[in-house]
mmCIF file of C-alpha atoms in Angstrom:
data_model
loop_
_atom_site.group_PDB
_atom_site.id
_atom_site.type_symbol
_atom_site.label_atom_id
_atom_site.label_comp_id
_atom_site.label_asym_id
_atom_site.label_seq_id
_atom_site.Cartn_x
_atom_site.Cartn_y
_atom_site.Cartn_z
ATOM 1 C CA MET T 30 -153.202 -10.481 35.549
ATOM 2 C CA ALA T 31 -155.533 -9.546 36.610
ATOM 3 C CA PHE T 32 -159.419 -10.832 36.259
ATOM 4 C CA ASP T 33 -162.992 -9.472 36.295
ATOM 5 C CA LEU T 34 -164.699 -12.012 37.258
ATOM 6 C CA LYS T 35 -168.183 -10.359 36.727
ATOM 7 C CA SER T 36 -167.452 -9.401 33.308
ATOM 8 C CA ILE T 37 -166.096 -12.785 32.447
ATOM 9 C CA ASN T 38 -169.499 -13.717 33.506
ATOM 10 C CA ARG T 39 -171.621 -11.626 32.359
ATOM 11 C CA LYS T 40 -170.052 -11.446 28.695
ATOM 12 C CA THR T 41 -170.349 -15.333 29.255
ATOM 13 C CA VAL T 42 -173.920 -15.156 30.264
ATOM 14 C CA GLN T 43 -174.681 -12.334 27.023
ATOM 15 C CA ALA T 44 -173.780 -14.844 24.420
ATOM 16 C CA GLY T 45 -175.181 -17.665 25.792
ATOM 17 C CA LEU T 46 -178.631 -15.541 25.481
ATOM 18 C CA ALA T 47 -177.417 -14.678 22.303
ATOM 19 C CA ALA T 48 -176.776 -17.756 20.646
ATOM 20 C CA PHE T 49 -180.049 -19.472 22.465
ATOM 21 C CA ALA T 50 -182.098 -16.262 20.674
ATOM 22 C CA LEU T 51 -180.190 -17.356 17.564
ATOM 23 C CA ALA T 52 -181.883 -21.326 17.606
ATOM 24 C CA LEU T 53 -185.294 -20.161 19.496
ATOM 25 C CA SER T 54 -185.482 -18.172 16.058
ATOM 26 C CA SER T 55 -183.823 -20.887 14.025
ATOM 27 C CA THR T 56 -187.315 -23.362 15.216
ATOM 28 C CA VAL T 57 -189.922 -21.338 14.589
ATOM 29 C CA ALA T 58 -189.220 -20.425 11.302
ATOM 30 C CA LEU T 59 -188.388 -23.939 11.190
ATOM 31 C CA ALA T 60 -191.665 -24.577 12.273
ATOM 32 C CA ALA T 61 -193.506 -21.730 10.246
ATOM 33 C CA ASP T 62 -191.872 -23.357 6.537
ATOM 34 C CA LYS T 63 -193.970 -26.076 8.067
ATOM 35 C CA LEU T 64 -198.115 -26.649 6.736
ATOM 36 C CA GLN T 65 -200.078 -26.767 8.964
ATOM 37 C CA TYR T 66 -203.217 -29.585 8.244
ATOM 38 C CA PHE T 67 -205.884 -29.931 10.620
ATOM 39 C CA THR T 68 -208.494 -32.797 8.387
ATOM 40 C CA TRP T 69 -210.037 -36.507 9.577
ATOM 41 C CA SER T 70 -207.637 -40.064 10.065
ATOM 42 C CA GLY T 71 -206.568 -41.775 7.059
ATOM 43 C CA TYR T 72 -206.358 -38.059 5.062
ATOM 44 C CA GLU T 73 -202.926 -36.853 6.330
ATOM 45 C CA LEU T 74 -200.886 -39.944 3.743
ATOM 46 C CA PRO T 75 -198.349 -39.145 1.927
ATOM 47 C CA ASP T 76 -199.287 -41.041 -0.924
ATOM 48 C CA PHE T 77 -201.919 -38.097 -1.042
ATOM 49 C CA ASN T 78 -199.103 -34.958 -2.003
ATOM 50 C CA LYS T 79 -196.603 -37.006 -3.316
ATOM 51 C CA SER T 80 -196.292 -34.111 -5.554
ATOM 52 C CA PHE T 81 -195.927 -31.456 -2.177
ATOM 53 C CA LEU T 82 -193.549 -33.166 -0.847
ATOM 54 C CA ALA T 83 -190.640 -33.427 -3.389
ATOM 55 C CA ALA T 84 -191.059 -30.034 -3.171
ATOM 56 C CA HIS T 85 -191.134 -29.666 1.168
ATOM 57 C CA PRO T 86 -189.806 -32.648 1.420
ATOM 58 C CA ASP T 87 -191.164 -33.085 6.001
ATOM 59 C CA GLY T 88 -193.115 -30.085 5.125
ATOM 60 C CA VAL T 89 -196.401 -30.527 6.335
ATOM 61 C CA GLU T 90 -197.464 -31.489 9.961
ATOM 62 C CA ALA T 91 -201.058 -33.280 10.474
ATOM 63 C CA SER T 92 -203.443 -32.728 13.026
ATOM 64 C CA MET T 93 -206.366 -34.829 13.123
ATOM 65 C CA PHE T 94 -210.233 -34.242 14.463
ATOM 66 C CA GLY T 95 -212.996 -36.751 14.742
ATOM 67 C CA ASP T 96 -215.311 -34.993 12.712
ATOM 68 C CA ASP T 97 -215.468 -31.337 11.028
ATOM 69 C CA ASP T 98 -217.690 -30.396 14.432
ATOM 70 C CA ASP T 99 -215.072 -31.129 16.661
ATOM 71 C CA ALA T 100 -212.566 -29.580 14.456
ATOM 72 C CA PHE T 101 -215.272 -26.074 13.708
ATOM 73 C CA THR T 102 -214.584 -26.753 17.628
ATOM 74 C CA LYS T 103 -210.687 -26.122 18.142
ATOM 75 C CA VAL T 104 -210.610 -23.620 15.518
ATOM 76 C CA LYS T 105 -213.102 -21.481 16.862
ATOM 77 C CA ALA T 106 -211.602 -22.146 20.487
ATOM 78 C CA GLY T 107 -208.388 -20.547 19.037
ATOM 79 C CA PHE T 108 -206.099 -23.846 17.475
ATOM 80 C CA ARG T 109 -204.691 -22.369 14.096
ATOM 81 C CA PRO T 110 -204.195 -24.630 11.466
ATOM 82 C CA ASP T 111 -203.383 -23.317 8.399
ATOM 83 C CA VAL T 112 -205.305 -25.982 6.032
ATOM 84 C CA ALA T 113 -208.308 -27.782 7.462
ATOM 85 C CA HIS T 114 -210.250 -30.412 5.630
ATOM 86 C CA PRO T 115 -214.726 -29.561 7.117
ATOM 87 C CA CYS T 116 -217.107 -30.411 4.986
ATOM 88 C CA TYR T 117 -219.900 -28.546 3.278
ATOM 89 C CA ASP T 118 -222.584 -28.770 5.231
ATOM 90 C CA LYS T 119 -220.153 -26.690 7.909
ATOM 91 C CA VAL T 120 -218.401 -24.220 5.759
ATOM 92 C CA ALA T 121 -220.942 -20.974 6.035
ATOM 93 C CA ARG T 122 -220.479 -21.859 10.710
ATOM 94 C CA TRP T 123 -216.989 -21.343 9.647
ATOM 95 C CA ASN T 124 -217.090 -18.287 7.210
ATOM 96 C CA LYS T 125 -218.836 -16.703 9.933
ATOM 97 C CA GLU T 126 -217.169 -16.955 12.544
ATOM 98 C CA GLY T 127 -214.229 -14.644 10.189
ATOM 99 C CA LEU T 128 -212.078 -17.869 10.441
ATOM 100 C CA LEU T 129 -211.195 -18.690 6.715
ATOM 101 C CA GLN T 130 -209.328 -16.668 3.619
ATOM 102 C CA PRO T 131 -210.687 -16.884 0.568
ATOM 103 C CA ILE T 132 -209.108 -18.645 -1.643
ATOM 104 C CA ASP T 133 -207.961 -17.796 -5.249
ATOM 105 C CA THR T 134 -209.183 -20.012 -7.162
ATOM 106 C CA LYS T 135 -206.949 -18.017 -10.515
ATOM 107 C CA ARG T 136 -203.344 -20.379 -7.828
ATOM 108 C CA ILE T 137 -205.837 -24.175 -8.621
ATOM 109 C CA LYS T 138 -203.699 -25.063 -10.826
ATOM 110 C CA ASN T 139 -206.967 -27.925 -11.439
ATOM 111 C CA TRP T 140 -209.794 -26.184 -11.010
ATOM 112 C CA ASP T 141 -211.461 -26.189 -14.526
ATOM 113 C CA SER T 142 -211.372 -30.109 -13.874
ATOM 114 C CA ILE T 143 -213.204 -30.110 -10.513
ATOM 115 C CA PHE T 144 -216.792 -31.507 -11.592
ATOM 116 C CA PRO T 145 -219.433 -28.431 -11.725
ATOM 117 C CA VAL T 146 -221.707 -29.768 -9.312
ATOM 118 C CA PHE T 147 -219.431 -29.345 -6.709
ATOM 119 C CA LYS T 148 -217.081 -25.823 -6.731
ATOM 120 C CA ASN T 149 -220.569 -24.486 -7.505
ATOM 121 C CA LEU T 150 -222.674 -25.170 -4.832
ATOM 122 C CA PRO T 151 -223.692 -21.759 -3.270
ATOM 123 C CA ASP T 152 -221.970 -21.653 -0.132
ATOM 124 C CA LEU T 153 -218.245 -21.477 -1.367
ATOM 125 C CA GLN T 154 -218.522 -19.301 -3.649
ATOM 126 C CA ALA T 155 -216.305 -15.658 -1.878
ATOM 127 C CA GLY T 156 -216.346 -13.992 -4.567
ATOM 128 C CA ASP T 157 -214.635 -12.235 -7.972
ATOM 129 C CA GLY T 158 -213.547 -15.986 -8.738
ATOM 130 C CA LYS T 159 -212.766 -16.553 -5.747
ATOM 131 C CA VAL T 160 -214.276 -19.985 -3.022
ATOM 132 C CA TRP T 161 -214.168 -20.550 0.791
ATOM 133 C CA MET T 162 -213.013 -23.951 0.509
ATOM 134 C CA VAL T 163 -211.726 -26.148 -2.305
ATOM 135 C CA PRO T 164 -213.584 -29.558 -2.423
ATOM 136 C CA TRP T 165 -211.381 -32.825 -2.521
ATOM 137 C CA ASP T 166 -213.519 -35.787 -2.292
ATOM 138 C CA TRP T 167 -217.338 -36.878 -1.660
ATOM 139 C CA GLY T 168 -218.580 -40.002 -0.763
ATOM 140 C CA ASN T 169 -222.049 -41.387 0.927
ATOM 141 C CA THR T 170 -223.029 -43.112 4.462
ATOM 142 C CA SER T 171 -225.249 -45.691 3.996
ATOM 143 C CA ILE T 172 -225.448 -48.520 6.260
ATOM 144 C CA LEU T 173 -222.449 -51.701 5.640
ATOM 145 C CA TYR T 174 -223.959 -54.713 6.708
ATOM 146 C CA ARG T 175 -223.038 -58.728 6.856
ATOM 147 C CA THR T 176 -225.173 -60.788 4.395
ATOM 148 C CA ASP T 177 -224.291 -64.353 6.183
ATOM 149 C CA LEU T 178 -225.841 -62.906 9.519
ATOM 150 C CA VAL T 179 -228.553 -60.405 7.615
ATOM 151 C CA LYS T 180 -230.487 -62.470 4.671
ATOM 152 C CA ASN T 181 -231.697 -60.073 2.523
ATOM 153 C CA PRO T 182 -233.350 -56.751 4.595
ATOM 154 C CA GLU T 183 -235.030 -54.512 3.098
ATOM 155 C CA PRO T 184 -233.990 -52.268 1.432
ATOM 156 C CA SER T 185 -234.059 -49.038 4.432
ATOM 157 C CA TRP T 186 -232.428 -46.959 7.112
ATOM 158 C CA ASN T 187 -235.068 -48.597 8.784
ATOM 159 C CA LEU T 188 -232.605 -51.392 9.827
ATOM 160 C CA LEU T 189 -230.726 -49.519 12.198
ATOM 161 C CA TRP T 190 -234.026 -50.061 13.853
ATOM 162 C CA ASP T 191 -234.759 -53.646 13.241
ATOM 163 C CA LYS T 192 -235.428 -55.169 17.551
ATOM 164 C CA GLN T 193 -234.000 -58.218 16.720
ATOM 165 C CA TYR T 194 -230.222 -56.591 15.844
ATOM 166 C CA ALA T 195 -230.681 -55.231 18.737
ATOM 167 C CA GLY T 196 -227.277 -54.282 21.434
ATOM 168 C CA ARG T 197 -224.808 -55.885 18.130
ATOM 169 C CA MET T 198 -226.024 -52.412 15.229
ATOM 170 C CA ALA T 199 -223.940 -48.913 15.357
ATOM 171 C CA THR T 200 -224.080 -45.627 13.892
ATOM 172 C CA ILE T 201 -222.232 -41.859 13.760
ATOM 173 C CA ASP T 202 -221.942 -40.590 16.166
ATOM 174 C CA ALA T 203 -222.430 -37.128 14.068
ATOM 175 C CA VAL T 204 -225.328 -34.410 13.993
ATOM 176 C CA HIS T 205 -225.535 -34.844 9.956
ATOM 177 C CA ASP T 206 -225.418 -38.915 10.173
ATOM 178 C CA THR T 207 -227.866 -40.409 12.407
ATOM 179 C CA PRO T 208 -230.158 -36.925 12.678
ATOM 180 C CA VAL T 209 -230.336 -36.894 9.444
ATOM 181 C CA VAL T 210 -231.621 -40.284 9.069
ATOM 182 C CA ALA T 211 -233.856 -40.220 11.565
ATOM 183 C CA ALA T 212 -235.423 -37.142 9.962
ATOM 184 C CA LEU T 213 -235.805 -38.958 7.072
ATOM 185 C CA LEU T 214 -237.815 -41.894 8.663
ATOM 186 C CA ALA T 215 -240.294 -39.457 10.408
ATOM 187 C CA GLY T 216 -241.012 -37.744 7.388
ATOM 188 C CA VAL T 217 -239.014 -34.610 8.119
ATOM 189 C CA ASN T 218 -236.785 -32.192 6.348
ATOM 190 C CA PRO T 219 -232.983 -32.946 8.227
ATOM 191 C CA PHE T 220 -231.766 -29.848 7.301
ATOM 192 C CA ASP T 221 -234.467 -26.953 8.457
ATOM 193 C CA MET T 222 -237.096 -27.749 10.527
ATOM 194 C CA THR T 223 -240.073 -26.289 13.585
ATOM 195 C CA PRO T 224 -239.398 -27.213 17.088
ATOM 196 C CA GLU T 225 -242.686 -29.869 16.492
ATOM 197 C CA GLN T 226 -240.119 -31.938 13.371
ATOM 198 C CA MET T 227 -237.434 -32.038 15.850
ATOM 199 C CA GLU T 228 -239.034 -33.228 18.586
ATOM 200 C CA LYS T 229 -240.837 -36.104 16.265
ATOM 201 C CA VAL T 230 -236.991 -36.519 15.566
ATOM 202 C CA ALA T 231 -235.803 -36.312 18.841
ATOM 203 C CA GLU T 232 -238.452 -39.265 18.846
ATOM 204 C CA LYS T 233 -237.147 -41.724 16.521
ATOM 205 C CA LEU T 234 -233.437 -41.158 17.639
ATOM 206 C CA ARG T 235 -234.530 -42.460 21.029
ATOM 207 C CA GLU T 236 -237.269 -44.946 20.035
ATOM 208 C CA GLN T 237 -232.807 -46.973 17.917
ATOM 209 C CA ARG T 238 -231.066 -45.620 21.190
ATOM 210 C CA PRO T 239 -231.839 -48.943 23.486
ATOM 211 C CA LEU T 240 -230.946 -51.279 20.168
ATOM 212 C CA LEU T 241 -227.537 -50.111 19.578
ATOM 213 C CA SER T 242 -223.667 -50.683 20.369
ATOM 214 C CA ASN T 243 -222.903 -47.894 20.107
ATOM 215 C CA TYR T 244 -222.023 -43.938 19.040
ATOM 216 C CA THR T 245 -219.222 -43.609 17.096
ATOM 217 C CA THR T 246 -217.376 -42.295 14.540
ATOM 218 C CA ASP T 247 -214.351 -44.691 15.443
ATOM 219 C CA MET T 248 -214.752 -46.869 11.829
ATOM 220 C CA THR T 249 -211.721 -48.813 13.233
ATOM 221 C CA SER T 250 -213.495 -50.411 15.542
ATOM 222 C CA VAL T 251 -216.782 -50.636 13.145
ATOM 223 C CA GLU T 252 -214.804 -52.318 11.009
ATOM 224 C CA GLN T 253 -213.758 -55.189 13.362
ATOM 225 C CA ALA T 254 -216.957 -55.247 14.789
ATOM 226 C CA LEU T 255 -218.470 -56.148 11.715
ATOM 227 C CA ALA T 256 -215.547 -58.239 10.505
ATOM 228 C CA SER T 257 -215.910 -60.673 13.634
ATOM 229 C CA GLY T 258 -219.556 -60.944 14.678
ATOM 230 C CA GLN T 259 -219.606 -58.767 17.350
ATOM 231 C CA LEU T 260 -221.510 -56.802 14.693
ATOM 232 C CA VAL T 261 -223.885 -57.220 12.051
ATOM 233 C CA ALA T 262 -224.855 -53.745 10.268
ATOM 234 C CA ALA T 263 -223.719 -50.372 10.512
ATOM 235 C CA MET T 264 -223.725 -46.577 9.908
ATOM 236 C CA THR T 265 -219.735 -46.349 7.971
ATOM 237 C CA TRP T 266 -218.536 -44.165 4.909
ATOM 238 C CA ASN T 267 -217.899 -46.141 1.709
ATOM 239 C CA ALA T 268 -214.760 -46.587 2.937
ATOM 240 C CA SER T 269 -215.104 -49.541 5.431
ATOM 241 C CA ALA T 270 -216.836 -51.192 2.738
ATOM 242 C CA THR T 271 -213.893 -50.892 0.393
ATOM 243 C CA SER T 272 -211.624 -51.948 3.193
ATOM 244 C CA LEU T 273 -214.534 -54.543 4.795
ATOM 245 C CA LYS T 274 -214.353 -56.959 1.341
ATOM 246 C CA LYS T 275 -210.453 -56.456 0.407
ATOM 247 C CA GLN T 276 -210.527 -58.617 3.898
ATOM 248 C CA GLY T 277 -212.727 -61.169 2.467
ATOM 249 C CA VAL T 278 -215.846 -60.500 4.483
ATOM 250 C CA PRO T 279 -218.811 -60.631 3.608
ATOM 251 C CA VAL T 280 -220.560 -57.476 4.106
ATOM 252 C CA GLU T 281 -223.295 -55.201 1.123
ATOM 253 C CA PHE T 282 -223.579 -51.694 1.284
ATOM 254 C CA MET T 283 -226.675 -50.812 1.572
ATOM 255 C CA LYS T 284 -229.193 -48.622 -1.814
ATOM 256 C CA PRO T 285 -231.046 -47.345 1.372
ATOM 257 C CA ARG T 286 -234.746 -46.183 -0.381
ATOM 258 C CA GLU T 287 -234.492 -42.914 1.216
ATOM 259 C CA GLY T 288 -231.033 -42.659 -0.251
ATOM 260 C CA MET T 289 -228.190 -42.137 1.027
ATOM 261 C CA LEU T 290 -226.495 -39.559 2.109
ATOM 262 C CA THR T 291 -224.366 -37.931 0.193
ATOM 263 C CA TRP T 292 -221.336 -35.963 1.602
ATOM 264 C CA SER T 293 -218.348 -33.898 0.271
ATOM 265 C CA CYS T 294 -215.814 -32.216 1.351
ATOM 266 C CA GLY T 295 -212.627 -30.274 0.780
ATOM 267 C CA PHE T 296 -209.963 -27.597 1.548
ATOM 268 C CA VAL T 297 -210.409 -24.533 3.236
ATOM 269 C CA VAL T 298 -207.622 -22.222 4.480
ATOM 270 C CA LEU T 299 -207.615 -20.185 7.645
ATOM 271 C CA LYS T 300 -208.136 -16.725 8.079
ATOM 272 C CA ASP T 301 -204.542 -16.297 10.477
ATOM 273 C CA ALA T 302 -201.876 -19.495 8.115
ATOM 274 C CA LYS T 303 -198.634 -19.016 7.924
ATOM 275 C CA ASN T 304 -197.884 -20.771 5.606
ATOM 276 C CA VAL T 305 -200.252 -19.493 2.725
ATOM 277 C CA ASP T 306 -197.549 -20.753 0.064
ATOM 278 C CA LEU T 307 -197.715 -23.495 0.834
ATOM 279 C CA ALA T 308 -201.165 -24.466 1.670
ATOM 280 C CA TYR T 309 -201.446 -23.086 -2.585
ATOM 281 C CA ASP T 310 -198.476 -25.652 -3.551
ATOM 282 C CA PHE T 311 -200.805 -28.678 -1.247
ATOM 283 C CA ILE T 312 -203.960 -28.192 -2.107
ATOM 284 C CA ASN T 313 -202.566 -28.361 -6.370
ATOM 285 C CA SER T 314 -200.780 -31.492 -5.155
ATOM 286 C CA ARG T 315 -204.157 -33.134 -3.351
ATOM 287 C CA LEU T 316 -206.147 -31.834 -6.720
ATOM 288 C CA GLU T 317 -203.441 -34.296 -9.485
ATOM 289 C CA THR T 318 -204.816 -36.784 -11.379
ATOM 290 C CA ASP T 319 -203.033 -39.431 -9.338
ATOM 291 C CA SER T 320 -203.801 -38.007 -6.337
ATOM 292 C CA GLY T 321 -207.465 -38.454 -6.558
ATOM 293 C CA LYS T 322 -206.649 -42.003 -8.007
ATOM 294 C CA TYR T 323 -205.461 -42.919 -5.044
ATOM 295 C CA LEU T 324 -208.047 -41.443 -3.269
ATOM 296 C CA ILE T 325 -210.644 -44.001 -4.840
ATOM 297 C CA GLN T 326 -209.455 -47.382 -5.389
ATOM 298 C CA THR T 327 -208.114 -46.878 -1.896
ATOM 299 C CA TYR T 328 -211.245 -45.649 0.245
ATOM 300 C CA GLY T 329 -213.677 -46.007 -2.707
ATOM 301 C CA TYR T 330 -213.888 -42.450 -1.715
ATOM 302 C CA GLY T 331 -215.357 -39.896 -5.073
ATOM 303 C CA SER T 332 -212.634 -37.288 -6.167
ATOM 304 C CA SER T 333 -213.948 -34.332 -6.726
ATOM 305 C CA ASN T 334 -210.996 -34.297 -10.180
ATOM 306 C CA SER T 335 -213.063 -35.623 -12.862
ATOM 307 C CA SER T 336 -209.086 -36.561 -14.566
ATOM 308 C CA ALA T 337 -208.926 -38.532 -11.499
ATOM 309 C CA PHE T 338 -212.034 -40.925 -13.151
ATOM 310 C CA ALA T 339 -210.803 -41.663 -16.582
ATOM 311 C CA ALA T 340 -207.474 -43.185 -14.791
ATOM 312 C CA VAL T 341 -209.655 -45.775 -12.575
ATOM 313 C CA PRO T 342 -211.620 -48.385 -15.172
ATOM 314 C CA LYS T 343 -214.553 -48.720 -15.020
ATOM 315 C CA GLU T 344 -214.937 -52.439 -14.057
ATOM 316 C CA GLU T 345 -213.152 -50.940 -10.161
ATOM 317 C CA LEU T 346 -215.585 -47.847 -9.863
ATOM 318 C CA GLU T 347 -218.779 -50.184 -10.762
ATOM 319 C CA LYS T 348 -217.565 -52.330 -7.789
ATOM 320 C CA LEU T 349 -216.785 -49.556 -5.900
ATOM 321 C CA GLN T 350 -220.241 -47.950 -6.685
ATOM 322 C CA LEU T 351 -219.332 -45.003 -7.869
ATOM 323 C CA PRO T 352 -220.394 -43.462 -11.260
ATOM 324 C CA SER T 353 -217.832 -41.725 -13.175
ATOM 325 C CA ASP T 354 -220.282 -38.600 -12.694
ATOM 326 C CA PRO T 355 -220.799 -37.812 -9.751
ATOM 327 C CA GLU T 356 -224.438 -35.614 -10.691
ATOM 328 C CA VAL T 357 -225.082 -39.475 -11.454
ATOM 329 C CA MET T 358 -225.045 -40.377 -7.615
ATOM 330 C CA LEU T 359 -226.856 -37.372 -6.409
ATOM 331 C CA LYS T 360 -230.558 -38.028 -7.627
ATOM 332 C CA THR T 361 -230.618 -41.144 -5.604
ATOM 333 C CA THR T 362 -229.340 -39.827 -3.119
ATOM 334 C CA VAL T 363 -230.030 -37.144 0.099
ATOM 335 C CA PHE T 364 -227.486 -33.913 -0.454
ATOM 336 C CA THR T 365 -225.905 -32.947 2.937
ATOM 337 C CA GLY T 366 -225.481 -29.550 3.245
ATOM 338 C CA PRO T 367 -225.897 -26.510 5.380
ATOM 339 C CA MET T 368 -228.022 -27.208 8.528
ATOM 340 C CA LYS T 369 -230.807 -24.107 9.889
ATOM 341 C CA GLN T 370 -230.949 -25.730 13.306
ATOM 342 C CA ASN T 371 -227.308 -26.908 12.914
ATOM 343 C CA ASP T 372 -226.884 -26.370 16.406
ATOM 344 C CA GLU T 373 -230.402 -27.280 18.047
ATOM 345 C CA LEU T 374 -229.809 -30.397 16.333
ATOM 346 C CA ALA T 375 -226.663 -31.332 17.600
ATOM 347 C CA LYS T 376 -227.752 -29.609 21.392
ATOM 348 C CA MET T 377 -230.729 -32.380 21.095
ATOM 349 C CA PHE T 378 -228.750 -35.381 20.140
ATOM 350 C CA GLU T 379 -226.709 -35.137 23.161
ATOM 351 C CA LYS T 380 -229.139 -34.754 24.258
ATOM 352 C CA VAL T 381 -230.899 -38.160 23.666
ATOM 353 C CA LYS T 382 -227.092 -40.257 23.804
ATOM 354 C CA ALA T 383 -227.231 -39.633 27.402
ATOM 355 C CA GLY T 384 -230.972 -40.985 28.120
ATOM 356 C CA GLY T 385 -233.128 -37.642 27.768
#
């Protein structure tokens, strides 16, 4: 019997290519069925979305960002997750760039349990029962200090400008944190300022720069430095205070007379999301009572879901300095809203940090 070697090779190659194409399409399909979630470090924990994972085992893949300015830059440059986790003050910027799709609140099971102060925020409203972001977490930014190393400090953000602690203080490397505080101390509205007022804020930041150990968003390193005594005070979020107190480190989360900063963050669905149904399942899972309870007890952050607060003992909430109604907190804090000069302020902050 005569064999056509060329024909056999051609058929073999064709069969191989067909098998490869089938395998590749299966791999792509599997990847497409996995929700892509873009978030802050620490928010990827499976305990926040147990029911989602029960229905979709291995159904989410998380990528982390340093802060939501970093997230905005990456998404604007072409990175396309299904769900991202920015804060309220950034939503209008994301929306202006055409990055988001409206979220139908009729598909959000616990929408009615979200505190009105958060779900009614103006820049979230997309009309016709839809929103641009589903609020999920809220909390405070303040000074966390060692009570044994900083004795009875004046309750003021000025502590982070105190020369006696030069080299032993750190602050958050984000435009919606440190420059906002500098503006408060300079007597300037942080969210809408003239060029002259921005220069006043810059001068306040220049005054602080030589006193700092570093600018950072790495709260793990900050916590370690506070625990060792390398740092005596730092700008942090609630979670750092909760973590260090659990470790027995003598720290206090200050209530500055100028006001703590209060923020609210949540979930947005990207315009080009490939897994919209999974996105709704994921958000609904995160809005369950147990998820909010875990957020409160683990990080000391507030949940947007009022039922989560009802699940945490009153005594525990008092230790965490969390009122069960965020409107009580907002009477004495500065809510971080959209910044009209965000880009200009960010450029100025970068220049100051670089020595300018």
